PDB file of C-alpha atoms in Angstrom:
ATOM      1  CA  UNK L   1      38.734 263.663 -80.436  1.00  0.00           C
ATOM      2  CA  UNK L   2      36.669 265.417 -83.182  1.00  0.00           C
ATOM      3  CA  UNK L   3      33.755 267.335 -82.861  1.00  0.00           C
ATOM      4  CA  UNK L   4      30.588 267.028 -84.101  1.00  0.00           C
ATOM      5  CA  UNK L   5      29.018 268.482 -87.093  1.00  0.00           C
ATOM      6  CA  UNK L   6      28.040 272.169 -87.092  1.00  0.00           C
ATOM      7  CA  UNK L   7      26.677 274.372 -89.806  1.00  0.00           C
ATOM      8  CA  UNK L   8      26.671 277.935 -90.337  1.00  0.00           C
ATOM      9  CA  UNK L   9      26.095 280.038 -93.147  1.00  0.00           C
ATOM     10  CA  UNK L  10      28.832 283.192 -93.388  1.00  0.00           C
ATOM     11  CA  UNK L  11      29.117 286.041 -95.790  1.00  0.00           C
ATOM     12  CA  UNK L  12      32.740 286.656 -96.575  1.00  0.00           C
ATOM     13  CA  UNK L  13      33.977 290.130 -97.527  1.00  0.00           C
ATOM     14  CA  UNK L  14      35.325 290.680-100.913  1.00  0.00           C
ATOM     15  CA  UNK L  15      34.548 287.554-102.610  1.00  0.00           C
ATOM     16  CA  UNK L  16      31.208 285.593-103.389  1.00  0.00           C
ATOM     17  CA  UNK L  17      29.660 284.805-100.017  1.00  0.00           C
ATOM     18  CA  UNK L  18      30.600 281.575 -98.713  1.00  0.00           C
ATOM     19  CA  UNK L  19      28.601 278.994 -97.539  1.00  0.00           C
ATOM     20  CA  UNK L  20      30.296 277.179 -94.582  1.00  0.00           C
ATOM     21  CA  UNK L  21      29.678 273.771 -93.424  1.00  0.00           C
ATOM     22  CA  UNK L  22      31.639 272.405 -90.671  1.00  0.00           C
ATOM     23  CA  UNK L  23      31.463 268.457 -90.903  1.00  0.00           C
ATOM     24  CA  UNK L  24      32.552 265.902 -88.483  1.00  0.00           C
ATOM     25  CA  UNK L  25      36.438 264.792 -88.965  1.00  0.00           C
ATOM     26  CA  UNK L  26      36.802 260.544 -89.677  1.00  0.00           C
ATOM     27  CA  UNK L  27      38.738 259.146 -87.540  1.00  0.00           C
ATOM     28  CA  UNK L  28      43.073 259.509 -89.107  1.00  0.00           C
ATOM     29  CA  UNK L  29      44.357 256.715 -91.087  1.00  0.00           C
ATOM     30  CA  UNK L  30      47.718 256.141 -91.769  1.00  0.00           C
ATOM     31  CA  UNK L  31      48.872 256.739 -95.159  1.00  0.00           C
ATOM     32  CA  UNK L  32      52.642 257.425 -97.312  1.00  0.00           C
ATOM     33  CA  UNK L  33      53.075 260.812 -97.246  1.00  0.00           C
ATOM     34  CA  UNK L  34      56.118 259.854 -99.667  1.00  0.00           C
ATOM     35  CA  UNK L  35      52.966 258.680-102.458  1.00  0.00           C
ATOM     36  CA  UNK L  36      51.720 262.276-103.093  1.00  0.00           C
ATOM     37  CA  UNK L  37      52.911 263.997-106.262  1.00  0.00           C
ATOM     38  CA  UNK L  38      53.189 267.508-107.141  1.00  0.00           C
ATOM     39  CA  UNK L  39      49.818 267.409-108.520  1.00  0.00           C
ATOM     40  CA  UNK L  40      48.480 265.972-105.567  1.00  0.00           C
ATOM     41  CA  UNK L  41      50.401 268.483-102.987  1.00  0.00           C
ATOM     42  CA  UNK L  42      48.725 271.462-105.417  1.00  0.00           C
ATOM     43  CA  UNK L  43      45.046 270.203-105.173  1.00  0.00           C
ATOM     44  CA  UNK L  44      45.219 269.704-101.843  1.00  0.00           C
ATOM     45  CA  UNK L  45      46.536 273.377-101.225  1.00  0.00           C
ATOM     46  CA  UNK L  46      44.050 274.899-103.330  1.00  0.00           C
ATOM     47  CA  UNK L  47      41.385 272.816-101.192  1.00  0.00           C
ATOM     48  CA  UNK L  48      40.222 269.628-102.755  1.00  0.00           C
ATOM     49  CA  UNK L  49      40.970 266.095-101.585  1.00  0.00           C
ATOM     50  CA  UNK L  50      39.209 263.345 -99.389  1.00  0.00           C
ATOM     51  CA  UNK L  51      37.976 263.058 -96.117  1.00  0.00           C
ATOM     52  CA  UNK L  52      40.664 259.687 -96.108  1.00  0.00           C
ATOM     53  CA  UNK L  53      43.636 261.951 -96.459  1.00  0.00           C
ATOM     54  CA  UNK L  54      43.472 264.311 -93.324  1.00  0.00           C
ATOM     55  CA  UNK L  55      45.010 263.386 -90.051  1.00  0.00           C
ATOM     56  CA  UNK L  56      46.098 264.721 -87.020  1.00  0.00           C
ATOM     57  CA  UNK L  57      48.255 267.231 -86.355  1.00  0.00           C
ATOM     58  CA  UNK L  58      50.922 267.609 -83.692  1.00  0.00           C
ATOM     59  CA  UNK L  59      51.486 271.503 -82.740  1.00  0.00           C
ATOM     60  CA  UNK L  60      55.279 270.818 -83.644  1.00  0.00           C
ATOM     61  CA  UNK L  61      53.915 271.482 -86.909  1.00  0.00           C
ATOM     62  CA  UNK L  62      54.105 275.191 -86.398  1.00  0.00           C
ATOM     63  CA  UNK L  63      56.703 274.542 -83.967  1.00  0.00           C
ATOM     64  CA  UNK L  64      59.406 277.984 -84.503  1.00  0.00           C
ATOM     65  CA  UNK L  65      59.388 281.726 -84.471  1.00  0.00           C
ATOM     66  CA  UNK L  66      57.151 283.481 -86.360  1.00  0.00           C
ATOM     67  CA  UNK L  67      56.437 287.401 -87.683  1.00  0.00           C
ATOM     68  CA  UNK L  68      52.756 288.464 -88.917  1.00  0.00           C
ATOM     69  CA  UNK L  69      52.604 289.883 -92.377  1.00  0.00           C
ATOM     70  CA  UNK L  70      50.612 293.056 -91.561  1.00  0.00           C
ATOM     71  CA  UNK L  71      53.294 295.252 -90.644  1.00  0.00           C
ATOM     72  CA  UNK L  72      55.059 294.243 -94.089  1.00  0.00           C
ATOM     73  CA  UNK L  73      51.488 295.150 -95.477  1.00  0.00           C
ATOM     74  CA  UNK L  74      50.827 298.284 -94.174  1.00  0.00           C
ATOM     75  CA  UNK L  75      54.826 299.406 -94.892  1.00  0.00           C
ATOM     76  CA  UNK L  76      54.327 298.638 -98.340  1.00  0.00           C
ATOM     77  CA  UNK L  77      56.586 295.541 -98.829  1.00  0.00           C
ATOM     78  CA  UNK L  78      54.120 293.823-100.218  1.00  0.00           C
ATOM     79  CA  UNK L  79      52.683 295.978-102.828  1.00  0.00           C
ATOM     80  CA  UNK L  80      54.794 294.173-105.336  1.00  0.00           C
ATOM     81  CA  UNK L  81      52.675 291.458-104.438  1.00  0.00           C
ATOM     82  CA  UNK L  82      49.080 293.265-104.411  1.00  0.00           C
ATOM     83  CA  UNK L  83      50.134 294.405-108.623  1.00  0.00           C
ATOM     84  CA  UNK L  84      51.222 290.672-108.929  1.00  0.00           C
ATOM     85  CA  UNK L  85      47.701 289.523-107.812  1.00  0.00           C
ATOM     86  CA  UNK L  86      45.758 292.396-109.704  1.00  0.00           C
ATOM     87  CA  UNK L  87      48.058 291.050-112.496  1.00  0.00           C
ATOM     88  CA  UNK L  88      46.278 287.549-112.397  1.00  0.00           C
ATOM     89  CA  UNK L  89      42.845 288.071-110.763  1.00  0.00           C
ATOM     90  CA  UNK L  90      40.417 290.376-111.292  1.00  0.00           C
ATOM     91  CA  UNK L  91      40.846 293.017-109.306  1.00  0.00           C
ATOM     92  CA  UNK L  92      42.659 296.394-109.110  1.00  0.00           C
ATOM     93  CA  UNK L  93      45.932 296.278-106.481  1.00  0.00           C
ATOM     94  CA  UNK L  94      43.767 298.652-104.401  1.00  0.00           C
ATOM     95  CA  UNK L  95      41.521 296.429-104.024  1.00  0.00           C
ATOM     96  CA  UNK L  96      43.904 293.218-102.875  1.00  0.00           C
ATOM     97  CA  UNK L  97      45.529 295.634-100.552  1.00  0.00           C
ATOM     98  CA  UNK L  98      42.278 296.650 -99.128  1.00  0.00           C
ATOM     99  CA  UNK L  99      41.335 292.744 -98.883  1.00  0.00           C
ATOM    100  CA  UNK L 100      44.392 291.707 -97.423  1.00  0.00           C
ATOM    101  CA  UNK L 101      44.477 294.645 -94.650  1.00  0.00           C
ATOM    102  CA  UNK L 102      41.653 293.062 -92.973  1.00  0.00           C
ATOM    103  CA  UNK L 103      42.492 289.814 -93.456  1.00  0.00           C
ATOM    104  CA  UNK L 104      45.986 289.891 -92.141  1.00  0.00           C
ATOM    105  CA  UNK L 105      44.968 292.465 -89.058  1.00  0.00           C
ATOM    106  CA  UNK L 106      46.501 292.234 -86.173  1.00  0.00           C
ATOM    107  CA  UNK L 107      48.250 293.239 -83.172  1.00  0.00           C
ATOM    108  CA  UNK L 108      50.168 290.045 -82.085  1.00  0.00           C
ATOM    109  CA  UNK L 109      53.493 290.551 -84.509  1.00  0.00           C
ATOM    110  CA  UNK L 110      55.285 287.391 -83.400  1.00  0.00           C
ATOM    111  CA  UNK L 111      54.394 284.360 -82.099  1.00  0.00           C
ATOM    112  CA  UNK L 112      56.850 281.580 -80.685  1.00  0.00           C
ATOM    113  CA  UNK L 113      56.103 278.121 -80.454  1.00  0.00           C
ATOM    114  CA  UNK L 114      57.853 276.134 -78.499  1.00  0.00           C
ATOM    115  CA  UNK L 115      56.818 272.522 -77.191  1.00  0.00           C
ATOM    116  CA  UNK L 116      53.266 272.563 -75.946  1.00  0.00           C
ATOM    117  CA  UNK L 117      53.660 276.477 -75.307  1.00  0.00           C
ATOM    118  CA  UNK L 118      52.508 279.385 -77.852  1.00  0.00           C
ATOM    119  CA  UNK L 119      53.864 282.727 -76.958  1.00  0.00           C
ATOM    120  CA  UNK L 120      51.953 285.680 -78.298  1.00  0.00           C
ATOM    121  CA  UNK L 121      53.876 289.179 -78.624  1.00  0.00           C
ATOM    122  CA  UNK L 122      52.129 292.006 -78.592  1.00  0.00           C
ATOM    123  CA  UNK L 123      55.224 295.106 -78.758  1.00  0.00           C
ATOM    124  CA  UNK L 124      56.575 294.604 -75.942  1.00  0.00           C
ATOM    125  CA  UNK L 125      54.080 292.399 -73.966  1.00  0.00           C
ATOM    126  CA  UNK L 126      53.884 288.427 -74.221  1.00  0.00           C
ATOM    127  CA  UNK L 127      51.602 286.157 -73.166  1.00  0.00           C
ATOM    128  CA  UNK L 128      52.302 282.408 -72.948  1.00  0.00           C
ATOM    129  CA  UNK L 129      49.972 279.491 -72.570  1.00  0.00           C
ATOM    130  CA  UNK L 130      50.445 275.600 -73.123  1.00  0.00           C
ATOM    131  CA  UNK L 131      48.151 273.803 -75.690  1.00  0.00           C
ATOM    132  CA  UNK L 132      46.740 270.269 -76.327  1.00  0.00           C
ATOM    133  CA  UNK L 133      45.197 269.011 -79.755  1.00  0.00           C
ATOM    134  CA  UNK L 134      41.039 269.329 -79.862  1.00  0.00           C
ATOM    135  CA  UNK L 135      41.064 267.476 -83.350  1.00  0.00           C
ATOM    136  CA  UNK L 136      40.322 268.937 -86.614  1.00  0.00           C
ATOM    137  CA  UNK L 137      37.189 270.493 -88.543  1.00  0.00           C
ATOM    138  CA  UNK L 138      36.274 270.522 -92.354  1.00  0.00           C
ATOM    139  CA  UNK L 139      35.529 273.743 -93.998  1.00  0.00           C
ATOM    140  CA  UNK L 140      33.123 273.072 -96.958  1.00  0.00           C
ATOM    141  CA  UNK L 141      32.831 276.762 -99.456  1.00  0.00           C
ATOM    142  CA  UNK L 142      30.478 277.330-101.682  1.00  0.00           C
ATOM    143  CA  UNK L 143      32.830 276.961-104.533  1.00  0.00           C
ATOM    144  CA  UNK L 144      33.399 273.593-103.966  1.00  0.00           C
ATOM    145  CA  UNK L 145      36.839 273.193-102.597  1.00  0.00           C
ATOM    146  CA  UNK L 146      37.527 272.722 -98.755  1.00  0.00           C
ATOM    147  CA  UNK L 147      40.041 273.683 -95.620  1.00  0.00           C
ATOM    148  CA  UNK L 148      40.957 272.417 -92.364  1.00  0.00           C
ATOM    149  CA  UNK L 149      41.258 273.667 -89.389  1.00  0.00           C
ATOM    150  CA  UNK L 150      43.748 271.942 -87.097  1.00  0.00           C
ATOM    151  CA  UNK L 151      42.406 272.930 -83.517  1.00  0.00           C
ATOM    152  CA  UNK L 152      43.942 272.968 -79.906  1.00  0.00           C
ATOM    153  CA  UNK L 153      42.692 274.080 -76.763  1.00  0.00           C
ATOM    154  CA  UNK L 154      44.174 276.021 -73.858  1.00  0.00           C
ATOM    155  CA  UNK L 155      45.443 273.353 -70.747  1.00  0.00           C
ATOM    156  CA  UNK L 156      47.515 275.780 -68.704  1.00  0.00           C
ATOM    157  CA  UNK L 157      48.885 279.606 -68.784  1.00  0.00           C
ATOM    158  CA  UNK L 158      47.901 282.627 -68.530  1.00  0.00           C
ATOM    159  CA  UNK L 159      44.126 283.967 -68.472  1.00  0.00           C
ATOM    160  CA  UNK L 160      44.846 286.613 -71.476  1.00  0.00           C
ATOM    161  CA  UNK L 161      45.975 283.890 -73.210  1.00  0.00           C
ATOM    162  CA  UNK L 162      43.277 282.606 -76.178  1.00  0.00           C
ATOM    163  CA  UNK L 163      40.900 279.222 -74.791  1.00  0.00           C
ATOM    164  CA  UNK L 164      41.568 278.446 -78.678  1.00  0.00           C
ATOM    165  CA  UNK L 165      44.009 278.319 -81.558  1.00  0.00           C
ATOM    166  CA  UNK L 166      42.946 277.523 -84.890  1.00  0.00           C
ATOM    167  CA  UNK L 167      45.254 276.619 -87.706  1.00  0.00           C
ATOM    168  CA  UNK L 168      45.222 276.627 -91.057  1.00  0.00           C
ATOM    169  CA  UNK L 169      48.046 276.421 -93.590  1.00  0.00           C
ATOM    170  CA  UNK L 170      46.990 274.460 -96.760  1.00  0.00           C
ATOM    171  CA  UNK L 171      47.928 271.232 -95.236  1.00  0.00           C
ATOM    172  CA  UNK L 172      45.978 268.789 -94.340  1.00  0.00           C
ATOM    173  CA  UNK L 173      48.306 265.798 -92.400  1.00  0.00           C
ATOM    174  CA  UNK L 174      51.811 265.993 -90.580  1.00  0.00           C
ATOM    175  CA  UNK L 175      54.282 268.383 -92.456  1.00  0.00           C
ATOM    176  CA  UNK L 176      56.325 270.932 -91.207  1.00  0.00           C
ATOM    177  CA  UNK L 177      54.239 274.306 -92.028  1.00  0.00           C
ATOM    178  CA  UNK L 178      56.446 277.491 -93.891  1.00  0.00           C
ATOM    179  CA  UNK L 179      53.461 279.918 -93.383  1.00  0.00           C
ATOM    180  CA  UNK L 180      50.002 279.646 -91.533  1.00  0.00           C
ATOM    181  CA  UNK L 181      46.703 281.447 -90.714  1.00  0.00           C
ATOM    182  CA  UNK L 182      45.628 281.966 -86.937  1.00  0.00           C
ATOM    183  CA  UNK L 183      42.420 281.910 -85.709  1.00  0.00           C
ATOM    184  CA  UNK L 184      41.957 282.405 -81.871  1.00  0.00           C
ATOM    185  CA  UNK L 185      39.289 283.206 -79.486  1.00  0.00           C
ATOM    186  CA  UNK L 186      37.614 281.830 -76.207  1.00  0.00           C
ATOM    187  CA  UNK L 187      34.489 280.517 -78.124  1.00  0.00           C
ATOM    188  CA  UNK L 188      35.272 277.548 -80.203  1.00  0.00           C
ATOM    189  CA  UNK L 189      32.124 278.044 -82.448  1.00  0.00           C
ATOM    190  CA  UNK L 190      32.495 281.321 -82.898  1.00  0.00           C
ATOM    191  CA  UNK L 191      36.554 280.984 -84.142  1.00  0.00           C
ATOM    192  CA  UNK L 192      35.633 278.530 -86.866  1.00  0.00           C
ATOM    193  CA  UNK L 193      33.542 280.542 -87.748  1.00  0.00           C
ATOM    194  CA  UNK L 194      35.723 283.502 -88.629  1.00  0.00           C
ATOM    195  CA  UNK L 195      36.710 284.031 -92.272  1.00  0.00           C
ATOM    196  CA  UNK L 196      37.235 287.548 -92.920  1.00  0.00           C
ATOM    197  CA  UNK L 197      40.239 288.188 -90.566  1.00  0.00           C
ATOM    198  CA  UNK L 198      43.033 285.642 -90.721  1.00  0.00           C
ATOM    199  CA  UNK L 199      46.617 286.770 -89.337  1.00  0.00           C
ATOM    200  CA  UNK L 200      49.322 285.002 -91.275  1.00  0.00           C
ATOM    201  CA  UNK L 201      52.192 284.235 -90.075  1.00  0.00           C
ATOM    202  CA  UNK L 202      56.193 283.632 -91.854  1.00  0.00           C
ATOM    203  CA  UNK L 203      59.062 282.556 -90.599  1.00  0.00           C
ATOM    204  CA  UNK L 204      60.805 285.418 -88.325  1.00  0.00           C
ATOM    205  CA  UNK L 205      63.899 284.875 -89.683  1.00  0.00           C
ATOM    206  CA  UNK L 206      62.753 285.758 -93.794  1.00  0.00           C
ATOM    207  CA  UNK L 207      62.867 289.556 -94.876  1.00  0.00           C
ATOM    208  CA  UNK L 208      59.772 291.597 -96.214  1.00  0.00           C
ATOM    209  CA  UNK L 209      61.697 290.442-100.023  1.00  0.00           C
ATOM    210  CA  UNK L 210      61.339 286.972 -99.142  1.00  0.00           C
ATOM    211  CA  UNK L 211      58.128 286.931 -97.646  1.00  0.00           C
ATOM    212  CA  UNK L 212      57.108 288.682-100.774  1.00  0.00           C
ATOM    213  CA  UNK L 213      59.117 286.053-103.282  1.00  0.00           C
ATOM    214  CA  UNK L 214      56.798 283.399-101.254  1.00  0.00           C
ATOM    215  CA  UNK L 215      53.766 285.146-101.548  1.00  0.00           C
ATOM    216  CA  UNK L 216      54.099 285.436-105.298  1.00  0.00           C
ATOM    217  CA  UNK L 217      55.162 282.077-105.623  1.00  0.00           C
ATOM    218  CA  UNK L 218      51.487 280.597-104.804  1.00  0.00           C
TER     219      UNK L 218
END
């Protein structure tokens, strides 16, 4: 079931403030994945398409095991991809790495997803919880171009474990993910609402080189 519209204005570090508008989801509609092109699949990761195109998500999405970039970020594996960005946008590496240190801060390092159960690690400590879908919201920027967030709410587990997850991951209907963002909190307002801190997550199986080969890649 989606929510309801919701509006909130939020200034987001290191870039133009954004101004967010949460909008009510339409209901899915069944479409051929097979019909998008590469030009399509790039739009819709850089945030444009229609309202049509989004559907539900099933949590086997993210389904896998899963490492958080920050440790790679504050070892310094990914400073080949901080002069990369510098390189192309317009601002100094210093600056990315400063950017991307509290976006991708964190202290959960791996998450497993298994079925309907999430498993955060934090060192040596997990906690485990089981998860239903809670639909989808629309992110509208000031820029113009949009994101989703695919949402699903705690059913079962353990009381440390977040009420919500938030996902987002460029996508926008069923496909397997390679790499996400995590949102999570108790307050389902107050998650969406989050833009400054995202914790990304890769594949535990790839090393700092290929997690770096990916990054520069997009």
């Amino acid at each position: 079931m989606h929510k309801s519209p919701l509006a909130s204005p939020i200034a987001m570090a290191f870039a133009t403030a954004l101004s967010v508008t949460l909008t009510l989801a339409p209901q899915a509609r069944a479409h051929d994945h097979g019909s998008h092109d590469h030009g399509q699949d790039e739009q819709i990761y850089n945030g444009y398409f229609e309202d049509a195109q989004i559907e539900d998500r099933p949590l086997s999405d993210w389904a896998g095991d899963w490492q958080s970039v920050y440790p790679l970020l504050i070892d310094g594996q990914l400073d080949a991809v901080m002069a990369h960005k510098a390189e192309h946008g317009d601002k100094s590496a210093a600056d990315y790495t400063a950017y991307y240190t509290t976006g991708y801060a964190t202290d959960v390092d791996k998450i497993e997803i298994e079925g309907d159960t999430v498993t955060f690690h934090r060192g040596t400590t997990a906690t485990r919880a089981q998860y239903e879908s809670d639909g989808y919201e629309i992110l509208t920027y000031s820029k113009g171009n949009r994101g989703v967030r695919f949402v699903f709410e705690k059913v079962a587990g353990d009381a440390e474990a977040p009420q919500y997850i938030q996902f987002s991951d460029h996508r926008i209907f069923p496909s397997k993910a390679d790499h996400y963002h995590l949102y999570w909190g108790n307050d389902r307002t107050a998650v969406l609402e989050e833009l400054t801190n995202w914790p990304t997550y890769y594949p535990a199986d790839l090393s700092a080189a290929q997690v770096a080969k990916d990054m520069m890649a997009h």
